[in-house]
Amino acid sequence: AYERTCRYLCRKSNSVLVCVGYRLAPEHPFPAQFEDCLTAAIHFLKTAQDHGVDPSRIVICGDSSGGTLAAAVAQALANRRDLPKPRAQILIYPFLQCVDFNLPSYQQNAGIPFLLRERTLTLGMKYINVDLCFIKEILKGRHISEDQRLKYQKWVSPDYIPQEFKTKGYKPSPTCPPLKEVCEIAKAAIDPVFSPLLAEDSVIAQLPETFILTCELDVLRDDGLLYKKRLEDHGIKVTWCHLQEGFHGNMFLAGFGKVIGTRS
């Protein structure tokens, strides 16, 4: 499905492009997808010159869940001294956190195709093999313990979303007490491989220059905004493009000749 998009990017950027055909869930459960992408990235970093590529100019890129994987791979490579350091990462409307499903973008765009709020969580829970009967409790945030909430609130909070994104359809949500059973079964959800926004500061500080694309009409908009802030707080150069009328999946549609407007 993505071959046309990848060929377009390859042609327009005059680059060698490697698209990883990673194994898919639920047949291959988390973290098989990350392991496949990391293996492919390491192999290419080691053999880049065999493909006529300068090892110092390799960029890791992904959109949606691929953006999650790209961010996680970049983090895994951040402290590797035996490999060339990636030149940059490109994150296109990525899913980056599983702490708060009531951020402004989740409220404002809960029913907007193609990625509905509940569908986002359903796909994520299938990915990490969590029983879907817990979805309602996770939507309320009851999968995060009090200790975890205290730790993550410095990275995941509506307070860090610029006011211009909170002017319509957003109301602060009450904090619901955690449920021990839900916290236990959802442990994988707070693994930085699944939620890269939750990586430690020591990892974030080592990341390469970053491009982040967000869409106004996308539940994942605020994930991108929060990651942008974390990177900038650590002195990482970030180029941000925001599609004011964009929605989740714009990148895929753009590969088929659709026209999208931008605001940066």
Short mmCIF file of N, CA, C and O in Angstrom, two decimals, residues 99-102 117 134-150 172-180 182-183:
data_model
loop_
_atom_site.label_atom_id
_atom_site.label_comp_id
_atom_site.label_asym_id
_atom_site.label_seq_id
_atom_site.Cartn_x
_atom_site.Cartn_y
_atom_site.Cartn_z
N VAL A 99 -0.54 7.35 28.08
CA VAL A 99 -0.85 7.79 29.44
C VAL A 99 -2.19 8.50 29.51
O VAL A 99 -3.03 8.23 30.38
N ASP A 100 -2.43 9.41 28.56
CA ASP A 100 -3.60 10.29 28.63
C ASP A 100 -4.35 10.30 27.31
O ASP A 100 -3.86 10.83 26.31
N PHE A 101 -5.55 9.73 27.32
CA PHE A 101 -6.41 9.72 26.13
C PHE A 101 -7.48 10.80 26.21
O PHE A 101 -8.50 10.73 25.52
N ASN A 102 -7.22 11.80 27.08
CA ASN A 102 -8.14 12.93 27.21
C ASN A 102 -7.45 14.25 26.96
O ASN A 102 -7.95 15.31 27.38
N ARG A 117 -10.96 8.07 18.34
CA ARG A 117 -10.32 7.95 19.65
C ARG A 117 -10.35 6.51 20.16
O ARG A 117 -9.32 5.95 20.55
N PHE A 134 -11.02 -3.85 28.91
CA PHE A 134 -10.48 -2.82 29.80
C PHE A 134 -10.42 -1.44 29.13
O PHE A 134 -9.94 -0.48 29.75
N ILE A 135 -10.90 -1.34 27.91
CA ILE A 135 -10.77 -0.09 27.17
C ILE A 135 -11.39 1.10 27.90
O ILE A 135 -10.78 2.18 28.01
N LYS A 136 -12.59 0.93 28.41
CA LYS A 136 -13.27 2.06 29.08
C LYS A 136 -12.47 2.56 30.27
O LYS A 136 -12.40 3.78 30.52
N GLU A 137 -11.86 1.65 31.02
CA GLU A 137 -11.07 2.06 32.18
C GLU A 137 -9.77 2.75 31.75
O GLU A 137 -9.33 3.73 32.36
N ILE A 138 -9.17 2.27 30.66
CA ILE A 138 -7.94 2.88 30.17
C ILE A 138 -8.23 4.27 29.61
O ILE A 138 -7.43 5.20 29.80
N LEU A 139 -9.36 4.44 28.95
CA LEU A 139 -9.74 5.76 28.46
C LEU A 139 -9.86 6.76 29.60
O LEU A 139 -9.61 7.95 29.43
N LYS A 140 -10.22 6.27 30.78
CA LYS A 140 -10.32 7.12 31.96
C LYS A 140 -8.98 7.33 32.65
O LYS A 140 -8.88 8.09 33.62
N GLY A 141 -7.94 6.63 32.18
CA GLY A 141 -6.62 6.77 32.79
C GLY A 141 -6.40 5.91 34.01
O GLY A 141 -5.45 6.15 34.77
N ARG A 142 -7.20 4.86 34.17
CA ARG A 142 -7.10 4.05 35.38
C ARG A 142 -6.03 2.97 35.27
O ARG A 142 -5.90 2.14 36.17
N HIS A 143 -5.25 3.00 34.18
CA HIS A 143 -4.14 2.06 34.00
C HIS A 143 -2.82 2.65 34.45
O HIS A 143 -1.77 2.00 34.36
N ILE A 144 -2.86 3.89 34.97
CA ILE A 144 -1.65 4.59 35.42
C ILE A 144 -1.67 4.71 36.93
O ILE A 144 -2.59 5.32 37.50
N SER A 145 -0.66 4.14 37.60
CA SER A 145 -0.60 4.20 39.06
C SER A 145 -0.30 5.62 39.52
O SER A 145 0.11 6.48 38.72
N GLU A 146 -0.48 5.87 40.79
CA GLU A 146 -0.22 7.21 41.34
C GLU A 146 1.24 7.61 41.16
O GLU A 146 1.55 8.75 40.79
N ASP A 147 2.16 6.66 41.40
CA ASP A 147 3.59 6.96 41.23
C ASP A 147 3.91 7.29 39.77
O ASP A 147 4.67 8.23 39.48
N GLN A 148 3.33 6.52 38.87
CA GLN A 148 3.56 6.76 37.44
C GLN A 148 2.97 8.10 37.02
O GLN A 148 3.58 8.85 36.25
N ARG A 149 1.81 8.42 37.56
CA ARG A 149 1.17 9.69 37.21
C ARG A 149 2.04 10.88 37.62
O ARG A 149 2.20 11.85 36.87
N LEU A 150 2.62 10.77 38.81
CA LEU A 150 3.50 11.84 39.29
C LEU A 150 4.74 11.98 38.40
O LEU A 150 5.20 13.09 38.11
N PRO A 172 -11.00 20.17 30.80
CA PRO A 172 -10.12 19.36 31.66
C PRO A 172 -10.88 18.17 32.23
O PRO A 172 -12.03 18.30 32.68
N SER A 173 -10.26 16.99 32.22
CA SER A 173 -10.91 15.77 32.67
C SER A 173 -10.57 15.49 34.13
O SER A 173 -9.42 15.73 34.56
N PRO A 174 -11.51 14.97 34.89
CA PRO A 174 -11.22 14.61 36.28
C PRO A 174 -10.25 13.44 36.33
O PRO A 174 -10.23 12.59 35.43
N THR A 175 -9.43 13.40 37.35
CA THR A 175 -8.48 12.30 37.53
C THR A 175 -9.17 11.14 38.22
O THR A 175 -9.72 11.30 39.32
N CYS A 176 -9.18 9.98 37.57
CA CYS A 176 -9.81 8.79 38.15
C CYS A 176 -8.76 7.96 38.87
O CYS A 176 -7.62 7.84 38.40
N PRO A 177 -9.12 7.37 40.00
CA PRO A 177 -8.14 6.56 40.74
C PRO A 177 -7.74 5.33 39.93
O PRO A 177 -8.55 4.77 39.19
N PRO A 178 -6.49 4.89 40.05
CA PRO A 178 -6.04 3.72 39.30
C PRO A 178 -6.68 2.44 39.80
O PRO A 178 -7.09 2.35 40.96
N LEU A 179 -6.78 1.46 38.91
CA LEU A 179 -7.24 0.12 39.27
C LEU A 179 -6.05 -0.81 39.15
O LEU A 179 -5.42 -0.91 38.09
N LYS A 180 -5.70 -1.48 40.24
CA LYS A 180 -4.49 -2.31 40.28
C LYS A 180 -4.47 -3.34 39.16
O LYS A 180 -3.44 -3.55 38.51
N VAL A 182 -5.92 -3.24 36.22
CA VAL A 182 -5.71 -2.61 34.93
C VAL A 182 -4.26 -2.14 34.79
O VAL A 182 -3.64 -2.27 33.73
N CYS A 183 -3.70 -1.60 35.87
CA CYS A 183 -2.29 -1.18 35.85
C CYS A 183 -1.39 -2.35 35.53
O CYS A 183 -0.40 -2.21 34.80
#
